[in-house]
Amino acid sequence: MAWTATYTRPLASADLAHLLRRASFGPSPAQLKANKGRTATEIFDLLAKAPAPPLPTDSDGKTFHDLGWGAPETEQQKRNQLDNQRRAQVKKWWLGLMLDPSRGFAEKLTLFWQNHFVIESDTIQDVRFLHRYLETIRRNALGNFRTFVIDITKDPAMLRYLNGTENTKEKPNENYGRELMELFTLGRGYYTESDVVEAARVLTGWQAINYRNAFTEVISSRFNPNLHDQEKKVFSENFQDTTIEGRSGDQGGALELGELVDMLFTHPESARFLVRKLYRWYFTGEISDEVEKNFIEPMAVSFRKDREIKPLIRRMLTSDHFFDPALRGGQLRSPLDFIMGSFIALENPAPSHEKERGKYDALTNNLLNRTRLMEMEVLEQPTVFGWRPYYDTGYYKIWISGTTLGLRGDLTDVLVKGARQFGVQVDTLSWVTSFGSNPGDPMVLVREMWGLLMAVEPTQAQLDNLVDDALLDGIPRYEWTEIWNKYKDKGLEDDARNRLNPFVTYMLRLAEYQLN
Amino acid sequence: MKRRSFLKTSSLTALLPWTLNGLGARAFGQDSSAFLNALGTTADASDRVLVVIQLNGGNDGLNTVIPLDQMGMYQKIRANIAIEEAKVLKLRYREQAGLHPSLKGFQDLYNDGRLSIIENVGYENPSFSHFQANDIWFKGDSTPNDTTSGWLGRYLEERYAGYPEGYPNAQMPDPLAIQISAVASTALLGPKQSVALAIQDVDTFARLIGEKPAAPSSANLNALASDYVDFVRSQQTLSVAYADQLKAAATKGSTGANYPAGNRLADQLKVVSRLIKGGLRTKVYYVTLGGFDTHANQLILHNNLLTQLGEATKAFLDDLKTSKLDNRVVGMTFSEFGRRAYSNGSAGTDHGWASPQFVFGHGIKTQFIGNSPDLNNLVKNNIAIEHDFRQVYASLLRDWFEVDEATVRRVMLGGDYEVVPIFRETITAAEPLSELVALYPNPATTEARLVWPVGEELKNIELVDLSGRVQTVPVQLLESNKLVLDLRRVQRTHYVVKLQTTRSEYSRKLIVQ
């Protein structure tokens, strides 16, 4: 197998579902139909085209650009309250976007970057900073990684989160300098403690402005040359003893920052580091020596040339290796994969943001609470390292425990049962009609439903058991055909629905449904 | 792996006239005397519980236990965050150190003999990375090895061989470990999988988990998928199997009334106490308090965190005491690293080396282990390591869980770590002189009489041999301040008699001939 060669064949249904599971939050029946016969590259290019999302609005339909951070006369307490509500609003708005299958790729990628350049909304407080940070991420998500690193370094929310704004010539603060190397570009072991100190010195003088300033809507960052360490900075042999000359003047900070990033990128680990991290996001957790040599390294070599993100992800997700059968089901669904994937597979779209605002808020609020319980709340990673399953021992297994399995099962139970107050309402009969070629044949029905929901192939014994025990509970198979025909021909729904609903609930609690 | 020489508790032995090494956690054994029973005993080792509190982010040890013996230097190197000397909370019999003003709860526990402070804990070549440092503490491995299990996971796997195959069973009907969270810590990873049940809400757990689907397993899966399916199935099976036990325990155990509100740690410890009270035989509980990465504005942040820590722990132990279960429980705090001795310019502290660890609960014998950090001998502005963290782990395993040495060595990945005397007797020079008590005859042969000041009520009396073992001897109370020890059946050797009254503690040497 040529690991990095492009997988050129038109995708079989299982390949297509695999691509949609990994590149986005999973397939919808409509997507599977619409993309039949396309190649991986064609589909990737379609997925990557999603337009920029609309701005989040509050319940009066106002965007953050319309709102100051509380009028000057607003009491401190009121301002805090407003901020808390609006930060939750940003998160809910993002969850709403994830429910849209056409945005799946963009949102999963945004999530990757939010988990790479972590900030925690709790620490940031001022919602304008939070939102601006998300804009920085979205703008750069498929752009150039050098530009991205520079933009995020100067991003006012990041300047606050990792104390860059407090990092001055007189009182250096190492926090951002360390994470820039350890978490954002290189990984542990490729820099020294003195490199941390020198990087912090390069970064002195950048400041976030108008944090929680109620008198202006303008938030930004700026470079203050008076707070910048204008002496030269000397790095270790990890960077060939590079010296970054101290600069004065308004452009000094930007010049030194550019040189710092370029210097970090001279390290061969810098390209590998990001490729590995994307691999753990889109492929699987463990990276064998074989994968390192045959996949990571060649991807890193080409990425190193221009640091362009889009071609890198495109090459990775359309490679022969990506479609290797040994990787099918090679992830456990993250809570967001699970939640969004379930909604999308069951074709239960979010209520309209404009027309059904009450339901939309109720649903996204409910989902936000669920992600919090499952410990994958967006913009609230437990530490600057991001969510543990993407770096820690055991990888995705960390998501799974008795509690989280229970919470997952509870969500899918609710989905099938329906919850009108949230706009959750799956009609299982029209759902199976939407993807089933012949739902009257119980074996065809179950096999096709399995194909839509599961990342791995079933055995015949499993299918038989599902048909005879779980769906039909001992009655002969032809009786299902009669039940289905009664529904199809005469509109008698009850028998069919009474068998189908518990069956779908059961399928969604199977261990195999946790695989991605 | 060789223990490093600097880790020997040399400073301790130098400071003390003499140290008794040996097991001290066992009290009076099975003596049937009504008097002795009234004193209460330590729970049998099989009922003992360890509660681990992770302080995530790197706790600033130097503002937690403050070196009262070096206040000049302390003020100098962290002027913008130094705690005023007058506000530092005092420790009984320990003038050299005090606690952060927010740790009133810990002060109470310390002065009540229920808290031990182990100073300057860490390991050689410390990592400044949160992740790597946490990983080292979780796994008990400070070398760049491929260890994939946690120290508590290995211990519980040793104790309950083969887990999860065949569990739950009659010998161990309950989860081996419980973490109050949705996801379990690496510290609880066994060689095969996590030994912990992660629970957020004991009241809804049974309902949420539902029934285990009975469908046949997948076959012909690739290695990755097959491993994941097996793992999920085993989690489903165990959760369903444990759900009823948990529900029963949660229903039976009541929540103590005096937990502080709005305290994230107290919320978790409340659940732990309820499960212990409900009769679960779970060995390890794991809770977390995050937010210790105080790079800026530390005074306010740290104050809030330590208030939560002290109040929650105190409320937890008091709750257990009310239910008379306190003799089953000890707790341990840990944080992945301490912080820099010098503060930074943002009124915060950057990542550093050593910090103190706390062990609290029953059976504490030595309350202050080690010395205040030596601020005149910092290593690149960092606090030098005095104790390896695995010494604390080994002490808990040896002396609290009564694990044999060979097993402890295996759990410690072959390392040999000297036990610190948390649960062992040390007679410190700082204890009050025992002139107020009389012990006679001394040397003694068949019996010895002990007299203490009138008006002080007897709380505890122990006869400890030179290897630290508490001896079982019949004791008879003669008057309210006088008792007689029956020495006919003890070995002819040197002992220390430790007397605890409502007012004070006294110890005297005793020779039995």
PDB file of N, CA and C in Angstrom, chain B residues 9-67:
ATOM      1  N   THR B   9      15.846  10.251  54.855  1.00  0.00           N
ATOM      2  CA  THR B   9      15.314  11.261  55.770  1.00  0.00           C
ATOM      3  C   THR B   9      16.383  11.648  56.783  1.00  0.00           C
ATOM      4  N   SER B  10      17.545  11.996  56.233  1.00  0.00           N
ATOM      5  CA  SER B  10      18.688  12.271  57.098  1.00  0.00           C
ATOM      6  C   SER B  10      18.438  13.480  57.982  1.00  0.00           C
ATOM      7  N   SER B  11      17.825  14.491  57.397  1.00  0.00           N
ATOM      8  CA  SER B  11      17.598  15.701  58.183  1.00  0.00           C
ATOM      9  C   SER B  11      16.737  15.367  59.396  1.00  0.00           C
ATOM     10  N   LEU B  12      15.819  14.473  59.170  1.00  0.00           N
ATOM     11  CA  LEU B  12      14.912  14.109  60.249  1.00  0.00           C
ATOM     12  C   LEU B  12      15.658  13.395  61.367  1.00  0.00           C
ATOM     13  N   THR B  13      16.438  12.393  60.981  1.00  0.00           N
ATOM     14  CA  THR B  13      17.130  11.629  62.012  1.00  0.00           C
ATOM     15  C   THR B  13      18.149  12.494  62.745  1.00  0.00           C
ATOM     16  N   ALA B  14      18.721  13.436  62.021  1.00  0.00           N
ATOM     17  CA  ALA B  14      19.708  14.294  62.673  1.00  0.00           C
ATOM     18  C   ALA B  14      19.035  15.170  63.722  1.00  0.00           C
ATOM     19  N   LEU B  15      17.842  15.552  63.419  1.00  0.00           N
ATOM     20  CA  LEU B  15      17.134  16.479  64.284  1.00  0.00           C
ATOM     21  C   LEU B  15      16.661  15.810  65.577  1.00  0.00           C
ATOM     22  N   LEU B  16      16.367  14.525  65.454  1.00  0.00           N
ATOM     23  CA  LEU B  16      15.709  13.857  66.562  1.00  0.00           C
ATOM     24  C   LEU B  16      16.697  13.077  67.404  1.00  0.00           C
ATOM     25  N   PRO B  17      16.386  12.972  68.673  1.00  0.00           N
ATOM     26  CA  PRO B  17      17.245  12.144  69.519  1.00  0.00           C
ATOM     27  C   PRO B  17      17.229  10.689  69.053  1.00  0.00           C
ATOM     28  N   TRP B  18      16.089  10.178  68.748  1.00  0.00           N
ATOM     29  CA  TRP B  18      16.033   8.824  68.207  1.00  0.00           C
ATOM     30  C   TRP B  18      14.701   8.588  67.534  1.00  0.00           C
ATOM     31  N   THR B  19      14.711   7.714  66.593  1.00  0.00           N
ATOM     32  CA  THR B  19      13.531   7.468  65.788  1.00  0.00           C
ATOM     33  C   THR B  19      13.111   6.029  65.956  1.00  0.00           C
ATOM     34  N   LEU B  20      11.858   5.810  66.056  1.00  0.00           N
ATOM     35  CA  LEU B  20      11.361   4.447  66.088  1.00  0.00           C
ATOM     36  C   LEU B  20      10.790   4.126  64.732  1.00  0.00           C
ATOM     37  N   ASN B  21      11.453   3.220  64.049  1.00  0.00           N
ATOM     38  CA  ASN B  21      10.889   2.805  62.766  1.00  0.00           C
ATOM     39  C   ASN B  21      10.053   1.569  62.965  1.00  0.00           C
ATOM     40  N   GLY B  22       8.980   1.466  62.282  1.00  0.00           N
ATOM     41  CA  GLY B  22       8.141   0.285  62.409  1.00  0.00           C
ATOM     42  C   GLY B  22       6.698   0.675  62.327  1.00  0.00           C
ATOM     43  N   LEU B  23       5.896  -0.328  62.401  1.00  0.00           N
ATOM     44  CA  LEU B  23       4.498  -0.097  62.173  1.00  0.00           C
ATOM     45  C   LEU B  23       3.823   0.517  63.377  1.00  0.00           C
ATOM     46  N   GLY B  24       3.160   1.623  63.165  1.00  0.00           N
ATOM     47  CA  GLY B  24       2.508   2.256  64.287  1.00  0.00           C
ATOM     48  C   GLY B  24       1.015   2.395  64.125  1.00  0.00           C
ATOM     49  N   ALA B  25       0.540   2.024  62.968  1.00  0.00           N
ATOM     50  CA  ALA B  25      -0.864   2.318  62.723  1.00  0.00           C
ATOM     51  C   ALA B  25      -1.799   1.415  63.513  1.00  0.00           C
ATOM     52  N   ARG B  26      -1.316   0.234  63.890  1.00  0.00           N
ATOM     53  CA  ARG B  26      -2.159  -0.653  64.672  1.00  0.00           C
ATOM     54  C   ARG B  26      -2.202  -0.167  66.106  1.00  0.00           C
ATOM     55  N   ALA B  27      -3.333  -0.055  66.663  1.00  0.00           N
ATOM     56  CA  ALA B  27      -3.384   0.352  68.062  1.00  0.00           C
ATOM     57  C   ALA B  27      -3.483  -0.872  68.951  1.00  0.00           C
ATOM     58  N   PHE B  28      -4.546  -1.024  69.623  1.00  0.00           N
ATOM     59  CA  PHE B  28      -4.530  -1.962  70.736  1.00  0.00           C
ATOM     60  C   PHE B  28      -4.879  -3.412  70.427  1.00  0.00           C
ATOM     61  N   GLY B  29      -5.144  -3.693  69.185  1.00  0.00           N
ATOM     62  CA  GLY B  29      -5.432  -5.080  68.876  1.00  0.00           C
ATOM     63  C   GLY B  29      -6.763  -5.514  69.472  1.00  0.00           C
ATOM     64  N   GLN B  30      -6.802  -6.736  69.922  1.00  0.00           N
ATOM     65  CA  GLN B  30      -8.096  -7.333  70.264  1.00  0.00           C
ATOM     66  C   GLN B  30      -8.370  -7.392  71.768  1.00  0.00           C
ATOM     67  N   ASP B  31      -7.643  -6.654  72.571  1.00  0.00           N
ATOM     68  CA  ASP B  31      -7.869  -6.776  74.018  1.00  0.00           C
ATOM     69  C   ASP B  31      -9.335  -6.520  74.367  1.00  0.00           C
ATOM     70  N   SER B  32      -9.832  -7.395  75.234  1.00  0.00           N
ATOM     71  CA  SER B  32     -11.269  -7.336  75.480  1.00  0.00           C
ATOM     72  C   SER B  32     -11.627  -6.394  76.618  1.00  0.00           C
ATOM     73  N   SER B  33     -10.622  -5.826  77.243  1.00  0.00           N
ATOM     74  CA  SER B  33     -10.918  -4.909  78.349  1.00  0.00           C
ATOM     75  C   SER B  33     -11.858  -3.793  77.902  1.00  0.00           C
ATOM     76  N   ALA B  34     -12.897  -3.606  78.669  1.00  0.00           N
ATOM     77  CA  ALA B  34     -13.885  -2.595  78.303  1.00  0.00           C
ATOM     78  C   ALA B  34     -13.234  -1.228  78.213  1.00  0.00           C
ATOM     79  N   PHE B  35     -12.274  -1.012  79.073  1.00  0.00           N
ATOM     80  CA  PHE B  35     -11.586   0.270  79.089  1.00  0.00           C
ATOM     81  C   PHE B  35     -10.874   0.520  77.756  1.00  0.00           C
ATOM     82  N   LEU B  36     -10.176  -0.497  77.285  1.00  0.00           N
ATOM     83  CA  LEU B  36      -9.431  -0.329  76.046  1.00  0.00           C
ATOM     84  C   LEU B  36     -10.363  -0.177  74.842  1.00  0.00           C
ATOM     85  N   ASN B  37     -11.419  -0.939  74.866  1.00  0.00           N
ATOM     86  CA  ASN B  37     -12.347  -0.813  73.751  1.00  0.00           C
ATOM     87  C   ASN B  37     -12.930   0.584  73.645  1.00  0.00           C
ATOM     88  N   ALA B  38     -13.108   1.159  74.790  1.00  0.00           N
ATOM     89  CA  ALA B  38     -13.676   2.499  74.791  1.00  0.00           C
ATOM     90  C   ALA B  38     -12.752   3.507  74.121  1.00  0.00           C
ATOM     91  N   LEU B  39     -11.489   3.186  74.067  1.00  0.00           N
ATOM     92  CA  LEU B  39     -10.543   4.112  73.439  1.00  0.00           C
ATOM     93  C   LEU B  39     -10.660   4.107  71.923  1.00  0.00           C
ATOM     94  N   GLY B  40     -11.263   3.068  71.406  1.00  0.00           N
ATOM     95  CA  GLY B  40     -11.414   2.990  69.960  1.00  0.00           C
ATOM     96  C   GLY B  40     -10.174   2.398  69.325  1.00  0.00           C
ATOM     97  N   THR B  41     -10.346   1.738  68.212  1.00  0.00           N
ATOM     98  CA  THR B  41      -9.201   1.121  67.543  1.00  0.00           C
ATOM     99  C   THR B  41      -9.189   1.517  66.085  1.00  0.00           C
ATOM    100  N   THR B  42      -8.049   1.302  65.494  1.00  0.00           N
ATOM    101  CA  THR B  42      -7.947   1.541  64.059  1.00  0.00           C
ATOM    102  C   THR B  42      -8.675   0.413  63.331  1.00  0.00           C
ATOM    103  N   ALA B  43      -9.286   0.752  62.221  1.00  0.00           N
ATOM    104  CA  ALA B  43     -10.009  -0.257  61.465  1.00  0.00           C
ATOM    105  C   ALA B  43      -9.047  -1.331  60.989  1.00  0.00           C
ATOM    106  N   ASP B  44      -9.540  -2.527  60.854  1.00  0.00           N
ATOM    107  CA  ASP B  44      -8.770  -3.591  60.261  1.00  0.00           C
ATOM    108  C   ASP B  44      -8.325  -3.164  58.862  1.00  0.00           C
ATOM    109  N   ALA B  45      -7.133  -3.616  58.477  1.00  0.00           N
ATOM    110  CA  ALA B  45      -6.568  -3.141  57.211  1.00  0.00           C
ATOM    111  C   ALA B  45      -7.498  -3.371  56.030  1.00  0.00           C
ATOM    112  N   SER B  46      -8.304  -4.414  56.098  1.00  0.00           N
ATOM    113  CA  SER B  46      -9.158  -4.699  54.945  1.00  0.00           C
ATOM    114  C   SER B  46     -10.305  -3.709  54.807  1.00  0.00           C
ATOM    115  N   ASP B  47     -10.566  -2.934  55.849  1.00  0.00           N
ATOM    116  CA  ASP B  47     -11.633  -1.944  55.765  1.00  0.00           C
ATOM    117  C   ASP B  47     -11.100  -0.539  55.489  1.00  0.00           C
ATOM    118  N   ARG B  48      -9.823  -0.426  55.327  1.00  0.00           N
ATOM    119  CA  ARG B  48      -9.263   0.927  55.246  1.00  0.00           C
ATOM    120  C   ARG B  48      -9.441   1.541  53.867  1.00  0.00           C
ATOM    121  N   VAL B  49      -9.612   2.840  53.889  1.00  0.00           N
ATOM    122  CA  VAL B  49      -9.927   3.590  52.681  1.00  0.00           C
ATOM    123  C   VAL B  49      -8.900   4.703  52.502  1.00  0.00           C
ATOM    124  N   LEU B  50      -8.528   4.939  51.262  1.00  0.00           N
ATOM    125  CA  LEU B  50      -7.664   6.075  50.951  1.00  0.00           C
ATOM    126  C   LEU B  50      -8.431   7.041  50.059  1.00  0.00           C
ATOM    127  N   VAL B  51      -8.412   8.306  50.450  1.00  0.00           N
ATOM    128  CA  VAL B  51      -9.036   9.342  49.630  1.00  0.00           C
ATOM    129  C   VAL B  51      -7.922  10.206  49.045  1.00  0.00           C
ATOM    130  N   VAL B  52      -7.875  10.309  47.745  1.00  0.00           N
ATOM    131  CA  VAL B  52      -6.831  11.099  47.102  1.00  0.00           C
ATOM    132  C   VAL B  52      -7.438  12.408  46.604  1.00  0.00           C
ATOM    133  N   ILE B  53      -6.799  13.513  46.984  1.00  0.00           N
ATOM    134  CA  ILE B  53      -7.247  14.822  46.497  1.00  0.00           C
ATOM    135  C   ILE B  53      -6.182  15.378  45.571  1.00  0.00           C
ATOM    136  N   GLN B  54      -6.508  15.484  44.312  1.00  0.00           N
ATOM    137  CA  GLN B  54      -5.554  16.056  43.367  1.00  0.00           C
ATOM    138  C   GLN B  54      -5.754  17.564  43.286  1.00  0.00           C
ATOM    139  N   LEU B  55      -4.670  18.311  43.507  1.00  0.00           N
ATOM    140  CA  LEU B  55      -4.711  19.766  43.385  1.00  0.00           C
ATOM    141  C   LEU B  55      -4.107  20.088  42.028  1.00  0.00           C
ATOM    142  N   ASN B  56      -4.955  20.249  41.052  1.00  0.00           N
ATOM    143  CA  ASN B  56      -4.475  20.323  39.678  1.00  0.00           C
ATOM    144  C   ASN B  56      -3.960  21.724  39.322  1.00  0.00           C
ATOM    145  N   GLY B  57      -2.804  21.762  38.670  1.00  0.00           N
ATOM    146  CA  GLY B  57      -2.269  23.033  38.203  1.00  0.00           C
ATOM    147  C   GLY B  57      -0.933  23.401  38.816  1.00  0.00           C
ATOM    148  N   GLY B  58      -0.539  22.742  39.911  1.00  0.00           N
ATOM    149  CA  GLY B  58       0.742  23.054  40.548  1.00  0.00           C
ATOM    150  C   GLY B  58       0.553  23.987  41.727  1.00  0.00           C
ATOM    151  N   ASN B  59       0.411  23.424  42.917  1.00  0.00           N
ATOM    152  CA  ASN B  59       0.117  24.250  44.093  1.00  0.00           C
ATOM    153  C   ASN B  59       1.370  24.984  44.579  1.00  0.00           C
ATOM    154  N   ASP B  60       1.205  26.247  44.935  1.00  0.00           N
ATOM    155  CA  ASP B  60       2.308  27.034  45.484  1.00  0.00           C
ATOM    156  C   ASP B  60       2.545  26.635  46.943  1.00  0.00           C
ATOM    157  N   GLY B  61       3.464  25.701  47.139  1.00  0.00           N
ATOM    158  CA  GLY B  61       3.728  25.171  48.472  1.00  0.00           C
ATOM    159  C   GLY B  61       4.234  26.211  49.450  1.00  0.00           C
ATOM    160  N   LEU B  62       5.010  27.156  48.920  1.00  0.00           N
ATOM    161  CA  LEU B  62       5.657  28.112  49.819  1.00  0.00           C
ATOM    162  C   LEU B  62       4.648  29.080  50.450  1.00  0.00           C
ATOM    163  N   ASN B  63       3.503  29.265  49.812  1.00  0.00           N
ATOM    164  CA  ASN B  63       2.452  30.063  50.441  1.00  0.00           C
ATOM    165  C   ASN B  63       1.405  29.176  51.113  1.00  0.00           C
ATOM    166  N   THR B  64       1.625  27.875  51.064  1.00  0.00           N
ATOM    167  CA  THR B  64       0.675  26.960  51.707  1.00  0.00           C
ATOM    168  C   THR B  64       1.182  26.632  53.111  1.00  0.00           C
ATOM    169  N   VAL B  65       2.440  26.153  53.157  1.00  0.00           N
ATOM    170  CA  VAL B  65       3.112  25.980  54.447  1.00  0.00           C
ATOM    171  C   VAL B  65       4.228  27.019  54.470  1.00  0.00           C
ATOM    172  N   ILE B  66       4.089  27.976  55.335  1.00  0.00           N
ATOM    173  CA  ILE B  66       4.972  29.149  55.288  1.00  0.00           C
ATOM    174  C   ILE B  66       6.132  28.990  56.270  1.00  0.00           C
ATOM    175  N   PRO B  67       7.361  29.238  55.777  1.00  0.00           N
ATOM    176  CA  PRO B  67       8.537  29.010  56.616  1.00  0.00           C
ATOM    177  C   PRO B  67       8.740  30.132  57.627  1.00  0.00           C
TER     178      PRO B  67
END
